[in-house]
């Protein structure tokens, strides 16, 4: 994944307009995220993480398996980049909201992924 990420950062796989529109559409569906603690799982280039921060999220944890993507988010206000596998997240009841786009097709064990995401949510989280 590090090579894929490095290649994507040099010559993006997806058109930036598509990625930004996808982030905007998701934000519109979510409604207000002000004050929420959010996990952006499989954050990629971090465009959704940045959009969530701009929309008023209290804190975003941006998780990816690629250090190349995460390095771009170091020092960005209200975003904490973390290297982790989506099937074994190091969180328990930490997030009000978890967003995840274009990730499930990459996990090896979908059941482990879903359990890990469920454990990371606070009671009543989305």
Short mmCIF file of N, CA and C in Angstrom, two decimals:
data_model
loop_
_atom_site.label_atom_id
_atom_site.label_comp_id
_atom_site.label_asym_id
_atom_site.label_seq_id
_atom_site.Cartn_x
_atom_site.Cartn_y
_atom_site.Cartn_z
N UNK A 1 0.82 -1.20 0.00
CA UNK A 1 0.00 0.00 0.00
C UNK A 1 0.86 1.26 0.00
N UNK A 2 2.05 1.20 0.58
CA UNK A 2 2.89 2.39 0.58
C UNK A 2 3.27 2.80 -0.84
N UNK A 3 3.56 1.82 -1.69
CA UNK A 3 3.89 2.16 -3.08
C UNK A 3 2.68 2.72 -3.81
N UNK A 4 1.51 2.13 -3.58
CA UNK A 4 0.27 2.62 -4.20
C UNK A 4 0.03 4.06 -3.75
N UNK A 5 0.19 4.33 -2.45
CA UNK A 5 -0.02 5.68 -1.93
C UNK A 5 0.98 6.66 -2.53
N UNK A 6 2.23 6.27 -2.58
CA UNK A 6 3.25 7.15 -3.16
C UNK A 6 2.92 7.48 -4.62
N UNK A 7 2.53 6.46 -5.37
CA UNK A 7 2.14 6.67 -6.77
C UNK A 7 0.92 7.59 -6.86
N UNK A 8 -0.06 7.37 -5.96
CA UNK A 8 -1.28 8.17 -5.96
C UNK A 8 -0.98 9.63 -5.63
N UNK A 9 -0.03 9.87 -4.75
CA UNK A 9 0.33 11.24 -4.39
C UNK A 9 1.06 11.94 -5.53
N UNK A 10 1.76 11.17 -6.35
CA UNK A 10 2.46 11.73 -7.50
C UNK A 10 1.52 11.95 -8.68
N UNK A 11 0.73 10.94 -8.96
CA UNK A 11 -0.24 10.99 -10.06
C UNK A 11 -1.55 10.38 -9.56
N UNK A 12 -2.46 11.23 -9.05
CA UNK A 12 -3.67 10.73 -8.39
C UNK A 12 -4.47 9.73 -9.22
N UNK A 13 -4.90 8.68 -8.52
CA UNK A 13 -5.73 7.64 -9.13
C UNK A 13 -7.10 8.22 -9.47
N UNK A 14 -7.66 9.00 -8.54
CA UNK A 14 -8.97 9.62 -8.73
C UNK A 14 -8.82 11.12 -8.94
N UNK A 15 -9.64 11.66 -9.80
CA UNK A 15 -9.66 13.09 -10.04
C UNK A 15 -9.99 13.81 -8.74
N UNK A 16 -9.24 14.85 -8.40
CA UNK A 16 -9.45 15.58 -7.15
C UNK A 16 -10.87 16.13 -7.05
N UNK A 17 -11.44 16.54 -8.16
CA UNK A 17 -12.82 17.05 -8.14
C UNK A 17 -13.79 15.98 -7.67
N UNK A 18 -13.57 14.74 -8.08
CA UNK A 18 -14.42 13.64 -7.63
C UNK A 18 -14.29 13.42 -6.13
N UNK A 19 -13.06 13.40 -5.64
CA UNK A 19 -12.81 13.16 -4.22
C UNK A 19 -13.42 14.27 -3.38
N UNK A 20 -13.26 15.52 -3.80
CA UNK A 20 -13.83 16.64 -3.06
C UNK A 20 -15.36 16.62 -3.11
N UNK A 21 -15.91 16.24 -4.24
CA UNK A 21 -17.38 16.14 -4.34
C UNK A 21 -17.89 15.01 -3.45
N UNK A 22 -17.18 13.90 -3.43
CA UNK A 22 -17.56 12.78 -2.56
C UNK A 22 -17.55 13.23 -1.10
N UNK A 23 -16.52 13.96 -0.70
CA UNK A 23 -16.44 14.47 0.68
C UNK A 23 -17.60 15.42 0.96
N UNK A 24 -17.90 16.30 0.03
CA UNK A 24 -19.01 17.24 0.20
C UNK A 24 -20.34 16.53 0.30
N UNK A 25 -20.55 15.54 -0.54
CA UNK A 25 -21.80 14.77 -0.49
C UNK A 25 -21.96 14.06 0.84
N UNK A 26 -20.87 13.48 1.34
CA UNK A 26 -20.93 12.79 2.63
C UNK A 26 -21.23 13.78 3.76
N UNK A 27 -20.58 14.93 3.74
CA UNK A 27 -20.86 15.95 4.75
C UNK A 27 -22.31 16.40 4.71
N UNK A 28 -22.86 16.56 3.52
CA UNK A 28 -24.27 16.95 3.40
C UNK A 28 -25.19 15.89 4.01
N UNK A 29 -24.87 14.64 3.82
CA UNK A 29 -25.67 13.54 4.38
C UNK A 29 -25.55 13.46 5.90
N UNK A 30 -24.37 13.77 6.41
CA UNK A 30 -24.13 13.66 7.84
C UNK A 30 -24.79 14.76 8.64
N UNK A 31 -24.97 15.91 8.03
CA UNK A 31 -25.46 17.05 8.78
C UNK A 31 -24.33 17.64 9.62
N UNK A 32 -24.66 18.27 10.72
CA UNK A 32 -23.65 18.93 11.54
C UNK A 32 -22.72 17.92 12.20
N UNK A 33 -21.42 18.19 12.11
CA UNK A 33 -20.42 17.37 12.79
C UNK A 33 -19.73 18.19 13.88
N UNK A 34 -20.25 19.37 14.16
CA UNK A 34 -19.63 20.26 15.15
C UNK A 34 -19.49 19.57 16.49
N UNK A 35 -18.29 19.65 17.03
CA UNK A 35 -18.01 19.11 18.35
C UNK A 35 -17.84 17.61 18.42
N UNK A 36 -17.92 16.92 17.30
CA UNK A 36 -17.82 15.46 17.32
C UNK A 36 -16.36 14.99 17.22
N UNK A 37 -16.13 13.84 17.82
CA UNK A 37 -14.85 13.14 17.68
C UNK A 37 -15.07 12.08 16.59
N UNK A 38 -14.30 12.18 15.52
CA UNK A 38 -14.56 11.39 14.30
C UNK A 38 -13.33 10.57 13.92
N UNK A 39 -13.58 9.35 13.50
CA UNK A 39 -12.55 8.50 12.91
C UNK A 39 -12.75 8.49 11.41
N UNK A 40 -11.74 8.91 10.66
CA UNK A 40 -11.74 8.80 9.20
C UNK A 40 -10.87 7.60 8.88
N UNK A 41 -11.53 6.48 8.65
CA UNK A 41 -10.86 5.20 8.49
C UNK A 41 -10.51 4.97 7.02
N UNK A 42 -9.23 4.83 6.75
CA UNK A 42 -8.77 4.74 5.37
C UNK A 42 -8.75 6.13 4.76
N UNK A 43 -8.10 7.05 5.46
CA UNK A 43 -8.18 8.47 5.12
C UNK A 43 -7.53 8.85 3.79
N UNK A 44 -6.66 8.00 3.26
CA UNK A 44 -6.03 8.32 1.98
C UNK A 44 -5.34 9.67 2.03
N UNK A 45 -5.59 10.51 1.06
CA UNK A 45 -4.93 11.81 0.96
C UNK A 45 -5.40 12.81 2.02
N UNK A 46 -6.43 12.47 2.77
CA UNK A 46 -6.86 13.31 3.88
C UNK A 46 -7.85 14.40 3.52
N UNK A 47 -8.39 14.36 2.33
CA UNK A 47 -9.32 15.41 1.92
C UNK A 47 -10.61 15.39 2.75
N UNK A 48 -11.12 14.21 3.07
CA UNK A 48 -12.32 14.13 3.91
C UNK A 48 -12.00 14.56 5.34
N UNK A 49 -10.86 14.17 5.86
CA UNK A 49 -10.46 14.60 7.21
C UNK A 49 -10.42 16.11 7.29
N UNK A 50 -9.83 16.75 6.30
CA UNK A 50 -9.73 18.21 6.28
C UNK A 50 -11.11 18.85 6.15
N UNK A 51 -11.98 18.25 5.36
CA UNK A 51 -13.34 18.78 5.21
C UNK A 51 -14.11 18.66 6.52
N UNK A 52 -13.93 17.56 7.24
CA UNK A 52 -14.58 17.38 8.54
C UNK A 52 -14.09 18.42 9.54
N UNK A 53 -12.79 18.69 9.53
CA UNK A 53 -12.23 19.71 10.42
C UNK A 53 -12.81 21.08 10.07
N UNK A 54 -12.88 21.38 8.78
CA UNK A 54 -13.43 22.67 8.34
C UNK A 54 -14.91 22.81 8.70
N UNK A 55 -15.61 21.67 8.80
CA UNK A 55 -17.03 21.68 9.14
C UNK A 55 -17.26 21.75 10.65
N UNK A 56 -16.19 21.80 11.43
CA UNK A 56 -16.33 22.02 12.86
C UNK A 56 -16.18 20.81 13.76
N UNK A 57 -15.73 19.69 13.22
CA UNK A 57 -15.49 18.53 14.08
C UNK A 57 -14.48 18.91 15.15
N UNK A 58 -14.68 18.41 16.35
CA UNK A 58 -13.76 18.72 17.46
C UNK A 58 -12.39 18.11 17.21
N UNK A 59 -12.39 16.84 16.76
CA UNK A 59 -11.14 16.13 16.56
C UNK A 59 -11.38 15.02 15.55
N UNK A 60 -10.42 14.83 14.66
CA UNK A 60 -10.48 13.75 13.68
C UNK A 60 -9.23 12.90 13.84
N UNK A 61 -9.44 11.60 13.97
CA UNK A 61 -8.34 10.66 13.93
C UNK A 61 -8.36 10.07 12.52
N UNK A 62 -7.28 10.31 11.79
CA UNK A 62 -7.17 9.85 10.41
C UNK A 62 -6.30 8.60 10.40
N UNK A 63 -6.91 7.47 10.06
CA UNK A 63 -6.21 6.18 10.07
C UNK A 63 -6.01 5.69 8.64
N UNK A 64 -4.81 5.19 8.39
CA UNK A 64 -4.51 4.56 7.12
C UNK A 64 -3.40 3.54 7.35
N UNK A 65 -3.22 2.64 6.38
CA UNK A 65 -2.12 1.67 6.46
C UNK A 65 -0.88 2.18 5.74
N UNK A 66 -0.98 3.36 5.15
CA UNK A 66 0.14 3.92 4.41
C UNK A 66 0.70 5.16 5.10
N UNK A 67 1.96 5.09 5.44
CA UNK A 67 2.63 6.23 6.08
C UNK A 67 2.73 7.41 5.12
N UNK A 68 2.83 7.16 3.82
CA UNK A 68 2.93 8.24 2.84
C UNK A 68 1.71 9.15 2.90
N UNK A 69 0.53 8.57 3.03
CA UNK A 69 -0.69 9.39 3.16
C UNK A 69 -0.68 10.13 4.50
N UNK A 70 -0.35 9.44 5.56
CA UNK A 70 -0.43 10.02 6.90
C UNK A 70 0.54 11.17 7.11
N UNK A 71 1.69 11.11 6.48
CA UNK A 71 2.69 12.17 6.64
C UNK A 71 2.14 13.53 6.21
N UNK A 72 1.22 13.55 5.27
CA UNK A 72 0.64 14.81 4.80
C UNK A 72 -0.27 15.46 5.84
N UNK A 73 -0.67 14.68 6.84
CA UNK A 73 -1.60 15.19 7.85
C UNK A 73 -0.92 15.57 9.16
N UNK A 74 0.36 15.31 9.26
CA UNK A 74 1.10 15.67 10.48
C UNK A 74 1.07 17.19 10.64
N UNK A 75 0.65 17.63 11.81
CA UNK A 75 0.62 19.06 12.10
C UNK A 75 -0.64 19.79 11.66
N UNK A 76 -1.56 19.09 11.03
CA UNK A 76 -2.82 19.72 10.62
C UNK A 76 -3.72 19.83 11.86
N UNK A 77 -4.23 21.02 12.10
CA UNK A 77 -5.04 21.30 13.28
C UNK A 77 -6.24 20.36 13.39
N UNK A 78 -6.42 19.82 14.58
CA UNK A 78 -7.54 18.94 14.95
C UNK A 78 -7.53 17.58 14.25
N UNK A 79 -6.45 17.25 13.56
CA UNK A 79 -6.34 15.94 12.90
C UNK A 79 -5.12 15.21 13.47
N UNK A 80 -5.34 13.97 13.92
CA UNK A 80 -4.25 13.14 14.40
C UNK A 80 -4.12 11.94 13.46
N UNK A 81 -3.03 11.88 12.70
CA UNK A 81 -2.83 10.73 11.82
C UNK A 81 -2.28 9.53 12.61
N UNK A 82 -2.85 8.35 12.34
CA UNK A 82 -2.42 7.13 13.02
C UNK A 82 -2.30 5.99 12.00
N UNK A 83 -1.16 5.32 12.05
CA UNK A 83 -0.93 4.14 11.21
C UNK A 83 -1.58 2.95 11.89
N UNK A 84 -2.56 2.34 11.24
CA UNK A 84 -3.25 1.19 11.83
C UNK A 84 -3.94 0.40 10.73
N UNK A 85 -4.21 -0.86 11.05
CA UNK A 85 -4.94 -1.77 10.17
C UNK A 85 -6.41 -1.70 10.54
N UNK A 86 -7.27 -1.54 9.57
CA UNK A 86 -8.72 -1.40 9.80
C UNK A 86 -9.34 -2.64 10.44
N UNK A 87 -8.67 -3.77 10.35
CA UNK A 87 -9.20 -5.00 10.94
C UNK A 87 -8.80 -5.17 12.40
N UNK A 88 -7.89 -4.32 12.88
CA UNK A 88 -7.42 -4.40 14.27
C UNK A 88 -7.19 -2.99 14.81
N UNK A 89 -8.25 -2.21 14.88
CA UNK A 89 -8.12 -0.83 15.34
C UNK A 89 -7.82 -0.78 16.84
N UNK A 90 -6.98 0.16 17.25
CA UNK A 90 -6.60 0.26 18.67
C UNK A 90 -7.53 1.16 19.48
N UNK A 91 -8.83 1.13 19.19
CA UNK A 91 -9.79 2.02 19.84
C UNK A 91 -10.94 1.22 20.44
N UNK A 92 -11.48 1.74 21.55
CA UNK A 92 -12.66 1.13 22.17
C UNK A 92 -13.58 2.25 22.65
N UNK A 93 -14.69 2.43 21.96
CA UNK A 93 -15.68 3.41 22.38
C UNK A 93 -15.19 4.85 22.33
N UNK A 94 -14.39 5.19 21.35
CA UNK A 94 -13.75 6.51 21.30
C UNK A 94 -14.43 7.52 20.37
N UNK A 95 -15.30 7.08 19.47
CA UNK A 95 -15.75 7.99 18.41
C UNK A 95 -17.27 8.14 18.36
N UNK A 96 -17.68 9.39 18.10
CA UNK A 96 -19.09 9.69 17.87
C UNK A 96 -19.52 9.25 16.48
N UNK A 97 -18.58 9.32 15.55
CA UNK A 97 -18.86 9.06 14.15
C UNK A 97 -17.64 8.41 13.51
N UNK A 98 -17.89 7.40 12.68
CA UNK A 98 -16.82 6.81 11.89
C UNK A 98 -17.21 6.90 10.42
N UNK A 99 -16.31 7.47 9.63
CA UNK A 99 -16.51 7.54 8.19
C UNK A 99 -15.45 6.67 7.53
N UNK A 100 -15.84 6.07 6.43
CA UNK A 100 -14.95 5.14 5.76
C UNK A 100 -15.39 5.04 4.30
N UNK A 101 -14.54 5.47 3.39
CA UNK A 101 -14.88 5.39 1.98
C UNK A 101 -13.80 4.61 1.22
N UNK A 102 -14.22 3.77 0.32
CA UNK A 102 -13.31 3.02 -0.55
C UNK A 102 -12.30 2.18 0.23
N UNK A 103 -12.78 1.48 1.27
CA UNK A 103 -11.89 0.68 2.10
C UNK A 103 -12.30 -0.79 2.15
N UNK A 104 -13.58 -1.07 2.28
CA UNK A 104 -14.03 -2.45 2.52
C UNK A 104 -13.55 -3.42 1.46
N UNK A 105 -13.38 -2.96 0.24
CA UNK A 105 -12.92 -3.88 -0.81
C UNK A 105 -11.45 -4.25 -0.65
N UNK A 106 -10.75 -3.57 0.26
CA UNK A 106 -9.32 -3.84 0.47
C UNK A 106 -9.03 -4.70 1.69
N UNK A 107 -9.99 -4.85 2.59
CA UNK A 107 -9.72 -5.62 3.80
C UNK A 107 -9.74 -7.11 3.49
N UNK A 108 -8.94 -7.86 4.23
CA UNK A 108 -8.88 -9.30 4.01
C UNK A 108 -9.98 -10.04 4.75
N UNK A 109 -10.37 -9.55 5.93
CA UNK A 109 -11.39 -10.21 6.73
C UNK A 109 -12.47 -9.19 7.06
N UNK A 110 -13.55 -9.21 6.29
CA UNK A 110 -14.61 -8.23 6.46
C UNK A 110 -15.24 -8.30 7.85
N UNK A 111 -15.37 -9.49 8.40
CA UNK A 111 -15.94 -9.64 9.73
C UNK A 111 -15.09 -8.95 10.79
N UNK A 112 -13.79 -9.13 10.74
CA UNK A 112 -12.89 -8.47 11.68
C UNK A 112 -12.95 -6.96 11.53
N UNK A 113 -13.05 -6.50 10.31
CA UNK A 113 -13.17 -5.07 10.03
C UNK A 113 -14.43 -4.51 10.69
N UNK A 114 -15.56 -5.16 10.48
CA UNK A 114 -16.83 -4.66 11.03
C UNK A 114 -16.85 -4.70 12.56
N UNK A 115 -16.30 -5.74 13.14
CA UNK A 115 -16.22 -5.82 14.61
C UNK A 115 -15.32 -4.71 15.14
N UNK A 116 -14.18 -4.49 14.50
CA UNK A 116 -13.24 -3.47 14.92
C UNK A 116 -13.87 -2.08 14.86
N UNK A 117 -14.59 -1.80 13.80
CA UNK A 117 -15.29 -0.51 13.66
C UNK A 117 -16.35 -0.38 14.74
N UNK A 118 -17.11 -1.43 14.98
CA UNK A 118 -18.14 -1.39 16.01
C UNK A 118 -17.55 -1.10 17.39
N UNK A 119 -16.46 -1.73 17.72
CA UNK A 119 -15.81 -1.51 19.02
C UNK A 119 -15.30 -0.07 19.15
N UNK A 120 -14.90 0.54 18.04
CA UNK A 120 -14.35 1.90 18.09
C UNK A 120 -15.42 2.97 18.33
N UNK A 121 -16.68 2.63 18.06
CA UNK A 121 -17.78 3.58 18.25
C UNK A 121 -18.18 3.73 19.71
N UNK A 122 -18.54 4.95 20.09
CA UNK A 122 -19.16 5.16 21.39
C UNK A 122 -20.58 4.62 21.31
N UNK A 123 -21.18 4.34 22.45
CA UNK A 123 -22.58 3.91 22.47
C UNK A 123 -23.41 5.02 21.85
N UNK A 124 -24.24 4.65 20.90
CA UNK A 124 -25.06 5.61 20.19
C UNK A 124 -24.35 6.28 19.01
N UNK A 125 -23.09 5.88 18.75
CA UNK A 125 -22.34 6.47 17.65
C UNK A 125 -22.87 6.01 16.31
N UNK A 126 -22.42 6.69 15.29
CA UNK A 126 -22.87 6.43 13.91
C UNK A 126 -21.69 5.99 13.07
#
